[in-house]
mmCIF file of C-alpha atoms and ligand atoms in Angstrom:
data_model
loop_
_atom_site.group_PDB
_atom_site.id
_atom_site.type_symbol
_atom_site.label_atom_id
_atom_site.label_comp_id
_atom_site.label_asym_id
_atom_site.label_seq_id
_atom_site.Cartn_x
_atom_site.Cartn_y
_atom_site.Cartn_z
ATOM 1 C CA MET A 14 8.919 -24.418 9.034
ATOM 2 C CA THR A 15 8.845 -26.298 5.742
ATOM 3 C CA THR A 16 5.806 -25.836 3.517
ATOM 4 C CA SER A 17 3.470 -28.791 3.762
ATOM 5 C CA THR A 18 1.849 -28.598 0.321
ATOM 6 C CA PRO A 19 3.759 -30.196 -2.570
ATOM 7 C CA ALA A 20 5.252 -27.753 -5.059
ATOM 8 C CA THR A 21 3.396 -27.311 -8.355
ATOM 9 C CA SER A 22 4.844 -28.676 -11.599
ATOM 10 C CA SER A 23 5.757 -25.134 -12.719
ATOM 11 C CA LYS A 24 8.620 -25.300 -10.240
ATOM 12 C CA LYS A 25 11.916 -26.270 -11.777
ATOM 13 C CA VAL A 26 15.233 -26.710 -9.987
ATOM 14 C CA PHE A 27 18.487 -25.856 -11.765
ATOM 15 C CA PHE A 28 20.887 -28.299 -10.106
ATOM 16 C CA THR A 29 24.641 -27.925 -10.666
ATOM 17 C CA GLY A 30 26.642 -31.040 -9.802
ATOM 18 C CA GLY A 31 23.301 -32.841 -9.463
ATOM 19 C CA ALA A 32 24.680 -36.003 -11.113
ATOM 20 C CA GLY A 33 27.132 -36.597 -8.238
ATOM 21 C CA PHE A 34 26.866 -38.724 -5.093
ATOM 22 C CA ILE A 35 24.630 -36.439 -3.020
ATOM 23 C CA GLY A 36 22.746 -35.017 -6.023
ATOM 24 C CA MET A 37 21.503 -38.466 -7.005
ATOM 25 C CA HIS A 38 19.866 -38.770 -3.568
ATOM 26 C CA VAL A 39 18.310 -35.286 -3.702
ATOM 27 C CA VAL A 40 16.767 -35.627 -7.181
ATOM 28 C CA PRO A 41 14.159 -38.297 -6.214
ATOM 29 C CA LEU A 42 13.012 -36.165 -3.266
ATOM 30 C CA LEU A 43 12.590 -33.165 -5.581
ATOM 31 C CA LEU A 44 10.494 -35.284 -7.947
ATOM 32 C CA GLU A 45 8.359 -36.446 -5.011
ATOM 33 C CA ARG A 46 7.801 -32.788 -4.096
ATOM 34 C CA GLY A 47 6.562 -32.057 -7.639
ATOM 35 C CA TYR A 48 9.607 -30.244 -9.040
ATOM 36 C CA ASP A 49 11.081 -30.707 -12.487
ATOM 37 C CA VAL A 50 14.871 -30.863 -12.405
ATOM 38 C CA LYS A 51 17.497 -29.562 -14.819
ATOM 39 C CA ILE A 52 20.879 -31.038 -13.910
ATOM 40 C CA PHE A 53 23.842 -28.960 -15.036
ATOM 41 C CA ASP A 54 26.959 -31.109 -14.715
ATOM 42 C CA ASN A 55 30.156 -31.604 -16.696
ATOM 43 C CA MET A 56 29.937 -35.329 -15.817
ATOM 44 C CA SER A 57 33.563 -35.416 -14.639
ATOM 45 C CA ARG A 58 32.306 -37.395 -11.633
ATOM 46 C CA GLY A 59 28.628 -37.749 -12.453
ATOM 47 C CA ASP A 60 26.709 -41.038 -12.437
ATOM 48 C CA ARG A 61 25.440 -41.283 -16.014
ATOM 49 C CA LEU A 62 23.473 -44.507 -15.502
ATOM 50 C CA ALA A 63 21.558 -43.080 -12.543
ATOM 51 C CA VAL A 64 20.869 -39.824 -14.413
ATOM 52 C CA ASN A 65 19.523 -41.764 -17.403
ATOM 53 C CA GLU A 66 17.131 -43.610 -15.116
ATOM 54 C CA TYR A 67 15.753 -40.362 -13.690
ATOM 55 C CA MET A 68 15.518 -38.866 -17.180
ATOM 56 C CA SER A 69 13.145 -41.636 -18.202
ATOM 57 C CA SER A 70 10.587 -40.046 -15.826
ATOM 58 C CA GLY A 71 10.375 -37.120 -18.280
ATOM 59 C CA LYS A 72 10.842 -34.733 -15.351
ATOM 60 C CA VAL A 73 14.634 -34.633 -15.328
ATOM 61 C CA GLU A 74 16.942 -33.268 -18.004
ATOM 62 C CA LEU A 75 20.710 -33.126 -18.181
ATOM 63 C CA VAL A 76 22.671 -30.214 -19.586
ATOM 64 C CA GLU A 77 26.316 -31.169 -19.892
ATOM 65 C CA GLY A 78 28.180 -27.995 -19.105
ATOM 66 C CA ASP A 79 30.848 -26.435 -16.963
ATOM 67 C CA VAL A 80 30.071 -23.889 -14.246
ATOM 68 C CA ARG A 81 33.213 -21.972 -15.262
ATOM 69 C CA TYR A 82 31.313 -20.706 -18.326
ATOM 70 C CA GLY A 83 28.954 -17.985 -17.138
ATOM 71 C CA GLY A 84 27.041 -17.672 -20.426
ATOM 72 C CA ALA A 85 26.267 -21.396 -20.478
ATOM 73 C CA VAL A 86 25.135 -21.301 -16.840
ATOM 74 C CA ALA A 87 22.871 -18.260 -17.326
ATOM 75 C CA SER A 88 21.253 -19.580 -20.480
ATOM 76 C CA ALA A 89 20.641 -23.081 -19.064
ATOM 77 C CA MET A 90 19.154 -21.582 -15.877
ATOM 78 C CA ARG A 91 16.531 -19.599 -17.769
ATOM 79 C CA GLY A 92 12.985 -20.635 -16.776
ATOM 80 C CA CYS A 93 14.067 -22.323 -13.528
ATOM 81 C CA SER A 94 12.443 -21.194 -10.284
ATOM 82 C CA HIS A 95 14.993 -22.626 -7.819
ATOM 83 C CA VAL A 96 18.723 -23.374 -7.784
ATOM 84 C CA ILE A 97 20.852 -25.933 -5.964
ATOM 85 C CA HIS A 98 24.586 -25.390 -6.438
ATOM 86 C CA PHE A 99 26.753 -28.441 -5.770
ATOM 87 C CA ALA A 100 29.326 -28.459 -8.624
ATOM 88 C CA THR A 101 32.754 -28.347 -7.069
ATOM 89 C CA VAL A 102 36.262 -29.705 -7.016
ATOM 90 C CA SER A 103 36.803 -31.799 -3.921
ATOM 91 C CA ILE A 104 39.074 -31.055 -0.969
ATOM 92 C CA ASN A 105 41.880 -33.491 -1.851
ATOM 93 C CA LYS A 106 42.074 -32.267 -5.457
ATOM 94 C CA SER A 107 42.087 -28.663 -4.261
ATOM 95 C CA VAL A 108 45.264 -29.219 -2.278
ATOM 96 C CA ALA A 109 46.990 -30.852 -5.263
ATOM 97 C CA ASP A 110 45.777 -28.224 -7.740
ATOM 98 C CA PRO A 111 44.676 -24.940 -6.129
ATOM 99 C CA TYR A 112 44.403 -23.213 -9.537
ATOM 100 C CA GLU A 113 41.713 -25.573 -10.815
ATOM 101 C CA SER A 114 39.922 -25.451 -7.493
ATOM 102 C CA ILE A 115 39.823 -21.655 -7.356
ATOM 103 C CA ASP A 116 38.726 -21.560 -10.972
ATOM 104 C CA ILE A 117 35.816 -23.987 -10.607
ATOM 105 C CA ASN A 118 34.777 -23.110 -7.077
ATOM 106 C CA MET A 119 35.169 -19.312 -7.157
ATOM 107 C CA THR A 120 34.312 -18.497 -10.775
ATOM 108 C CA GLY A 121 31.698 -21.233 -10.790
ATOM 109 C CA ASN A 122 30.086 -19.938 -7.578
ATOM 110 C CA ASN A 123 29.952 -16.419 -8.944
ATOM 111 C CA ASN A 124 28.495 -17.526 -12.296
ATOM 112 C CA VAL A 125 25.727 -19.496 -10.605
ATOM 113 C CA PHE A 126 24.931 -16.903 -7.918
ATOM 114 C CA ALA A 127 24.975 -13.951 -10.350
ATOM 115 C CA ALA A 128 22.669 -15.727 -12.814
ATOM 116 C CA ALA A 129 20.298 -16.746 -9.998
ATOM 117 C CA ALA A 130 20.212 -13.157 -8.691
ATOM 118 C CA ASP A 131 19.680 -11.682 -12.185
ATOM 119 C CA GLN A 132 16.906 -14.152 -12.965
ATOM 120 C CA GLY A 133 15.188 -13.610 -9.611
ATOM 121 C CA VAL A 134 14.919 -17.264 -8.592
ATOM 122 C CA GLU A 135 12.879 -18.010 -5.468
ATOM 123 C CA ARG A 136 15.678 -19.702 -3.502
ATOM 124 C CA LEU A 137 19.262 -20.857 -3.977
ATOM 125 C CA VAL A 138 20.738 -23.642 -1.836
ATOM 126 C CA PHE A 139 24.539 -23.830 -1.731
ATOM 127 C CA ALA A 140 26.571 -26.864 -0.649
ATOM 128 C CA SER A 141 29.061 -25.475 1.838
ATOM 129 C CA THR A 142 31.001 -27.680 4.238
ATOM 130 C CA ALA A 143 31.853 -28.222 7.898
ATOM 131 C CA SER A 144 35.461 -27.716 6.807
ATOM 132 C CA VAL A 145 34.861 -23.939 6.779
ATOM 133 C CA TYR A 146 35.381 -24.135 10.565
ATOM 134 C CA GLY A 147 38.913 -25.551 10.217
ATOM 135 C CA ASP A 148 40.033 -27.108 13.514
ATOM 136 C CA PRO A 149 37.088 -26.391 15.782
ATOM 137 C CA GLU A 150 37.593 -24.422 18.996
ATOM 138 C CA ARG A 151 34.873 -26.387 20.739
ATOM 139 C CA LEU A 152 32.268 -29.063 20.208
ATOM 140 C CA PRO A 153 29.561 -29.024 19.099
ATOM 141 C CA MET A 154 30.415 -26.629 16.271
ATOM 142 C CA HIS A 155 28.004 -23.729 15.995
ATOM 143 C CA GLU A 156 27.300 -21.633 12.893
ATOM 144 C CA ASP A 157 28.465 -18.463 14.657
ATOM 145 C CA ASP A 158 31.862 -19.930 15.629
ATOM 146 C CA THR A 159 34.995 -18.422 14.086
ATOM 147 C CA LEU A 160 35.732 -19.809 10.618
ATOM 148 C CA ARG A 161 39.312 -20.825 9.855
ATOM 149 C CA PRO A 162 39.174 -22.648 6.511
ATOM 150 C CA LEU A 163 42.491 -24.372 5.803
ATOM 151 C CA THR A 164 42.539 -25.527 2.166
ATOM 152 C CA PRO A 165 41.662 -23.822 -1.141
ATOM 153 C CA TYR A 166 38.427 -25.883 -1.233
ATOM 154 C CA CYS A 167 37.338 -24.754 2.223
ATOM 155 C CA ILE A 168 38.404 -21.170 1.519
ATOM 156 C CA THR A 169 36.237 -21.093 -1.624
ATOM 157 C CA LYS A 170 33.279 -22.527 0.283
ATOM 158 C CA ARG A 171 33.578 -19.816 2.905
ATOM 159 C CA ALA A 172 33.979 -17.174 0.177
ATOM 160 C CA GLY A 173 30.896 -18.659 -1.504
ATOM 161 C CA GLU A 174 28.858 -18.004 1.626
ATOM 162 C CA ASP A 175 30.140 -14.406 1.718
ATOM 163 C CA LEU A 176 29.352 -13.946 -1.971
ATOM 164 C CA LEU A 177 25.775 -15.063 -1.381
ATOM 165 C CA GLY A 178 25.507 -12.206 1.116
ATOM 166 C CA PHE A 179 26.666 -9.805 -1.601
ATOM 167 C CA TYR A 180 23.946 -10.897 -4.064
ATOM 168 C CA GLN A 181 21.382 -10.846 -1.260
ATOM 169 C CA ARG A 182 22.234 -7.213 -0.404
ATOM 170 C CA THR A 183 22.530 -5.980 -3.987
ATOM 171 C CA LYS A 184 19.852 -8.002 -5.784
ATOM 172 C CA GLY A 185 17.682 -9.573 -3.105
ATOM 173 C CA LEU A 186 18.872 -13.169 -3.687
ATOM 174 C CA SER A 187 17.274 -15.605 -1.216
ATOM 175 C CA TRP A 188 19.733 -18.304 -0.104
ATOM 176 C CA VAL A 189 20.577 -21.019 2.398
ATOM 177 C CA ALA A 190 24.119 -22.448 2.719
ATOM 178 C CA ASN A 191 24.259 -26.037 3.992
ATOM 179 C CA ARG A 192 27.401 -26.869 5.949
ATOM 180 C CA PHE A 193 27.517 -30.613 5.326
ATOM 181 C CA PHE A 194 29.414 -32.727 7.837
ATOM 182 C CA ASN A 195 30.775 -36.208 6.903
ATOM 183 C CA VAL A 196 28.276 -37.536 4.389
ATOM 184 C CA TYR A 197 28.106 -41.290 3.810
ATOM 185 C CA GLY A 198 25.709 -43.792 2.301
ATOM 186 C CA PRO A 199 24.943 -45.810 -0.818
ATOM 187 C CA GLY A 200 26.791 -44.627 -3.913
ATOM 188 C CA GLN A 201 29.551 -42.831 -2.020
ATOM 189 C CA LYS A 202 32.792 -42.525 -3.928
ATOM 190 C CA LEU A 203 35.701 -44.690 -2.783
ATOM 191 C CA ASP A 204 38.075 -41.702 -2.789
ATOM 192 C CA ALA A 205 35.880 -39.436 -0.630
ATOM 193 C CA TYR A 206 38.288 -37.433 1.537
ATOM 194 C CA TYR A 207 36.905 -38.091 5.010
ATOM 195 C CA THR A 208 34.672 -41.092 4.536
ATOM 196 C CA SER A 209 37.121 -43.261 2.532
ATOM 197 C CA VAL A 210 38.112 -44.724 5.907
ATOM 198 C CA ILE A 211 34.723 -46.502 5.957
ATOM 199 C CA ASN A 212 35.409 -48.301 2.672
ATOM 200 C CA THR A 213 38.976 -49.147 3.678
ATOM 201 C CA PHE A 214 37.809 -50.690 6.960
ATOM 202 C CA ILE A 215 34.961 -52.632 5.293
ATOM 203 C CA GLN A 216 37.327 -54.097 2.692
ATOM 204 C CA ARG A 217 39.903 -55.148 5.276
ATOM 205 C CA ILE A 218 37.400 -56.683 7.693
ATOM 206 C CA ARG A 219 35.675 -58.572 4.872
ATOM 207 C CA SER A 220 38.977 -60.128 3.853
ATOM 208 C CA GLY A 221 39.611 -61.219 7.456
ATOM 209 C CA GLN A 222 42.218 -58.517 8.151
ATOM 210 C CA PRO A 223 42.017 -56.197 11.147
ATOM 211 C CA PRO A 224 41.480 -52.496 10.501
ATOM 212 C CA THR A 225 44.651 -50.539 11.293
ATOM 213 C CA ILE A 226 44.335 -47.296 13.214
ATOM 214 C CA ASP A 227 46.989 -44.622 13.661
ATOM 215 C CA GLY A 228 47.445 -43.522 17.284
ATOM 216 C CA LYS A 229 44.525 -44.261 19.587
ATOM 217 C CA GLY A 230 41.869 -43.626 16.941
ATOM 218 C CA GLU A 231 40.533 -40.646 18.884
ATOM 219 C CA GLN A 232 40.050 -38.437 15.841
ATOM 220 C CA SER A 233 36.336 -38.234 15.169
ATOM 221 C CA MET A 234 33.792 -37.344 12.513
ATOM 222 C CA ASP A 235 30.121 -36.460 12.482
ATOM 223 C CA PHE A 236 28.742 -39.030 10.036
ATOM 224 C CA VAL A 237 25.454 -37.958 8.483
ATOM 225 C CA HIS A 238 23.574 -40.386 6.258
ATOM 226 C CA VAL A 239 22.943 -39.154 2.730
ATOM 227 C CA HIS A 240 19.204 -39.988 2.958
ATOM 228 C CA ASP A 241 18.832 -37.685 5.955
ATOM 229 C CA LEU A 242 21.054 -35.043 4.409
ATOM 230 C CA ALA A 243 19.046 -34.989 1.150
ATOM 231 C CA LYS A 244 15.923 -34.139 3.185
ATOM 232 C CA GLY A 245 17.842 -31.229 4.737
ATOM 233 C CA VAL A 246 18.663 -29.889 1.260
ATOM 234 C CA VAL A 247 15.004 -29.960 0.201
ATOM 235 C CA ALA A 248 13.944 -28.358 3.503
ATOM 236 C CA SER A 249 16.475 -25.590 2.792
ATOM 237 C CA LEU A 250 14.897 -25.014 -0.603
ATOM 238 C CA GLU A 251 11.440 -24.611 0.917
ATOM 239 C CA CYS A 252 11.829 -23.115 4.407
ATOM 240 C CA GLU A 253 10.426 -19.679 5.223
ATOM 241 C CA ALA A 254 13.634 -18.444 6.840
ATOM 242 C CA GLU A 255 16.337 -17.312 4.421
ATOM 243 C CA ASN A 256 19.912 -16.059 4.098
ATOM 244 C CA PHE A 257 21.827 -18.112 6.650
ATOM 245 C CA PRO A 258 24.388 -20.900 6.883
ATOM 246 C CA VAL A 259 23.187 -24.047 8.628
ATOM 247 C CA ASN A 260 24.942 -27.183 9.864
ATOM 248 C CA ILE A 261 23.713 -30.454 8.394
ATOM 249 C CA GLY A 262 25.150 -33.124 10.665
ATOM 250 C CA THR A 263 23.958 -35.291 13.532
ATOM 251 C CA GLY A 264 25.658 -33.796 16.584
ATOM 252 C CA VAL A 265 27.254 -37.181 17.314
ATOM 253 C CA ASP A 266 31.033 -37.466 17.011
ATOM 254 C CA THR A 267 32.155 -40.988 16.196
ATOM 255 C CA SER A 268 35.842 -41.720 16.717
ATOM 256 C CA VAL A 269 37.805 -43.813 14.237
ATOM 257 C CA ALA A 270 38.183 -46.490 16.934
ATOM 258 C CA GLN A 271 34.388 -46.552 17.473
ATOM 259 C CA LEU A 272 33.819 -46.710 13.711
ATOM 260 C CA ALA A 273 36.084 -49.765 13.478
ATOM 261 C CA LYS A 274 34.063 -51.470 16.243
ATOM 262 C CA ILE A 275 30.727 -50.597 14.601
ATOM 263 C CA LEU A 276 31.870 -52.035 11.247
ATOM 264 C CA ILE A 277 33.406 -55.170 12.809
ATOM 265 C CA GLN A 278 30.096 -55.813 14.564
ATOM 266 C CA ALA A 279 28.033 -55.071 11.449
ATOM 267 C CA LEU A 280 30.122 -57.579 9.489
ATOM 268 C CA GLY A 281 29.817 -60.188 12.254
ATOM 269 C CA SER A 282 33.622 -60.482 12.451
ATOM 270 C CA ASP A 283 35.778 -61.129 15.506
ATOM 271 C CA VAL A 284 38.950 -59.322 14.351
ATOM 272 C CA GLU A 285 40.438 -56.739 16.706
ATOM 273 C CA PRO A 286 41.687 -53.399 15.341
ATOM 274 C CA ILE A 287 45.460 -52.857 15.332
ATOM 275 C CA PHE A 288 46.593 -49.549 16.825
ATOM 276 C CA ARG A 289 49.851 -48.256 15.318
ATOM 277 C CA PRO A 290 51.740 -45.953 17.695
ATOM 278 C CA ARG A 291 51.914 -42.645 15.833
ATOM 279 C CA ASP A 292 51.731 -38.983 16.721
ATOM 280 C CA VAL A 293 48.351 -38.093 15.320
ATOM 281 C CA LEU A 294 46.873 -34.644 15.229
ATOM 282 C CA VAL A 295 43.517 -35.414 16.851
ATOM 283 C CA SER A 296 40.758 -33.523 15.101
ATOM 284 C CA ARG A 297 37.182 -33.907 16.255
ATOM 285 C CA ARG A 298 33.865 -32.955 14.750
ATOM 286 C CA ALA A 299 30.273 -32.691 15.878
ATOM 287 C CA ALA A 300 27.623 -30.310 14.611
ATOM 288 C CA ASP A 301 25.355 -28.165 16.698
ATOM 289 C CA ILE A 302 22.080 -28.792 14.856
ATOM 290 C CA THR A 303 19.821 -26.472 16.845
ATOM 291 C CA ARG A 304 19.517 -24.063 13.923
ATOM 292 C CA ALA A 305 18.636 -26.837 11.455
ATOM 293 C CA LYS A 306 15.877 -28.008 13.803
ATOM 294 C CA GLU A 307 14.528 -24.504 14.351
ATOM 295 C CA LEU A 308 14.762 -22.991 10.862
ATOM 296 C CA LEU A 309 14.510 -26.019 8.573
ATOM 297 C CA GLY A 310 12.332 -28.208 10.769
ATOM 298 C CA TRP A 311 14.946 -30.895 10.007
ATOM 299 C CA GLU A 312 16.742 -33.466 12.083
ATOM 300 C CA PRO A 313 18.529 -36.709 11.261
ATOM 301 C CA THR A 314 16.766 -40.030 11.816
ATOM 302 C CA ILE A 315 19.403 -42.635 10.923
ATOM 303 C CA THR A 316 21.943 -43.580 13.598
ATOM 304 C CA VAL A 317 25.505 -44.278 12.572
ATOM 305 C CA GLU A 318 25.058 -47.937 13.611
ATOM 306 C CA GLU A 319 21.967 -48.311 11.381
ATOM 307 C CA GLY A 320 23.535 -46.479 8.452
ATOM 308 C CA MET A 321 26.792 -48.433 8.589
ATOM 309 C CA SER A 322 24.923 -51.782 8.862
ATOM 310 C CA GLU A 323 22.996 -50.881 5.725
ATOM 311 C CA LEU A 324 26.230 -49.994 3.894
ATOM 312 C CA VAL A 325 27.816 -53.258 4.963
ATOM 313 C CA LYS A 326 24.760 -55.212 3.778
ATOM 314 C CA ALA A 327 24.948 -53.479 0.392
ATOM 315 C CA ALA A 328 28.703 -54.205 0.159
ATOM 316 C CA ILE A 329 28.077 -57.914 0.859
ATOM 317 C CA GLU A 330 25.270 -58.105 -1.711
ATOM 318 C CA SER A 331 27.225 -56.314 -4.462
HETATM 319 N N1 NAD B 12 30.384 -35.758 0.287
HETATM 320 C C1 NAD B 12 30.699 -35.060 1.393
HETATM 321 O O1 NAD B 12 31.063 -35.625 2.453
HETATM 322 C C2 NAD B 12 30.594 -33.545 1.403
HETATM 323 C C3 NAD B 12 30.909 -32.867 2.588
HETATM 324 C C4 NAD B 12 30.820 -31.487 2.594
HETATM 325 C C5 NAD B 12 30.396 -30.798 1.463
HETATM 326 N N2 NAD B 12 30.117 -31.492 0.308
HETATM 327 C C6 NAD B 12 29.697 -30.720 -0.875
HETATM 328 O O2 NAD B 12 28.496 -31.268 -1.388
HETATM 329 C C7 NAD B 12 28.462 -31.114 -2.813
HETATM 330 C C8 NAD B 12 28.183 -32.439 -3.470
HETATM 331 O O3 NAD B 12 29.205 -33.351 -3.081
HETATM 332 P P1 NAD B 12 29.277 -34.835 -3.637
HETATM 333 O O4 NAD B 12 29.856 -35.687 -2.559
HETATM 334 O O5 NAD B 12 27.976 -35.220 -4.250
HETATM 335 O O6 NAD B 12 30.403 -34.649 -4.769
HETATM 336 P P2 NAD B 12 30.550 -35.368 -6.200
HETATM 337 O O7 NAD B 12 31.964 -35.181 -6.611
HETATM 338 O O8 NAD B 12 29.994 -36.746 -6.162
HETATM 339 O O9 NAD B 12 29.598 -34.476 -7.134
HETATM 340 C C9 NAD B 12 30.009 -33.256 -7.673
HETATM 341 C C10 NAD B 12 29.420 -33.153 -9.073
HETATM 342 O O10 NAD B 12 29.883 -31.918 -9.660
HETATM 343 C C11 NAD B 12 30.242 -32.170 -11.011
HETATM 344 N N3 NAD B 12 31.235 -31.151 -11.418
HETATM 345 C C12 NAD B 12 32.536 -31.046 -11.029
HETATM 346 N N4 NAD B 12 33.135 -29.994 -11.606
HETATM 347 C C13 NAD B 12 32.185 -29.398 -12.369
HETATM 348 C C14 NAD B 12 32.185 -28.256 -13.224
HETATM 349 N N5 NAD B 12 33.297 -27.528 -13.402
HETATM 350 N N6 NAD B 12 31.033 -27.915 -13.857
HETATM 351 C C15 NAD B 12 29.897 -28.663 -13.704
HETATM 352 N N7 NAD B 12 29.850 -29.772 -12.931
HETATM 353 C C16 NAD B 12 30.977 -30.127 -12.264
HETATM 354 C C17 NAD B 12 30.797 -33.584 -11.022
HETATM 355 O O11 NAD B 12 30.719 -34.193 -12.300
HETATM 356 C C18 NAD B 12 29.874 -34.283 -10.005
HETATM 357 O O12 NAD B 12 28.744 -34.875 -10.634
HETATM 358 C C19 NAD B 12 29.801 -30.502 -3.202
HETATM 359 O O13 NAD B 12 29.653 -29.110 -3.362
HETATM 360 C C20 NAD B 12 30.690 -30.802 -2.022
HETATM 361 O O14 NAD B 12 31.719 -29.838 -1.880
HETATM 362 C C21 NAD B 12 30.200 -32.855 0.247
#
C-alpha cells in the first residue's frame, strides 16, 4: 500500500539518530524518494564521514543535538513534514547504566513524539525492537503476542510504543513502530549486541581458527539485511495504514550453528566449528511478517546466505 509517486521536495524528514548504522542506509532511500533530510544526532556513535558525503548533495543537513533536550528537538523539527526516531542507547549499555538509558530513551522519546504531535507532522516512524517480546512463547513471533521486555532498553521501547498511542489519541499523531529483528550488513558496529557473533566468527575463520559455539548452537536469530530493512522504514513513512507496530524481519530463524556453517562456506574455509559443552539458555527468534506484507507492501529480498557472503566479501576487500 505504499504510494507510487515520489514525494515532492517540500517534504523534509527530521531524523534522530540518522547518522548511525541503520540511518546511513535509510538516508539514500529518502533522497531517492525526493525528501530532504535533517539529521538530529549527538554523534556519540554517528558516522561523520558518511554524513559529510550525504551533506554534499545539498539535501541533507546535520544538527548536532541531544534528544534529551526538548527545546532543541522542537526547534530543530520546525518545518519538517515527517519524523523518523532512531536515537537511542543500545541494549548492552542499558543493562550497565539503566539511568542513562531511561533518560535518553524515555525522555528522548517523549520530546520527539510531543514535538511531532504539536507540529502536526504527517507521519512518525519509531525504531522499536523484537526484544519487546522478551523470550517468545512461540515462533513465528506475532505483533499481538504478549510483550515481556526484559532490559531497560526493551522496556523503554515498549513504553515508546505505548506513548505513541497517547499522542495519537490526544493530538492525532500518525505513527508506525518498526520492531526490528537482528539487523546486519555493511557498516554494522563491531559491538552490536546480537550480531557481534557474525564479526567474531568471520575474524576467527579468516585467521584459520574454528568458530567456538557454546552448547549445541541451537539459539537462533532472525537476521534481516539492512538494505531490506531500510526499505521497510521508508514504506512505514509512506503507507496508508497508520498507528500500529510491525515486525521487520525475515521469518527465517538461523541458529548459531547454521550461521557458523554459512560463514565457513562463504569464506571457502574447511575448519569445523568447536562445540563447548555448556548449559545454554536456548532463545529463538523468527518474525511473523504477514502484517508487514499486508500493511507496508514490504518483504525482504536478501537471503541470509547472500547477505553473509556479501559481508564476507567486503571484509576480505577491506
Ligand atoms: N541494529 C539492530 O540490530 C537493531 C535492532 C533493533 C532495534 N534497533 C533500533 O534501531 C535504531 C537504530 O539502530 P542502529 O543500529 O543504527 O544504532 P546506532 O547506535 O548505530 O545509531 C544510533 C544513533 O543515535 C545517536 N544517538 C545516541 N544517543 C543520542 C542522543 N541522546 N541524542 C541524539 N542522538 C543520539 C548515535 O550517535 C547514533 O548515530 C535504534 O533505535 C535501535 O534501538 C536496532
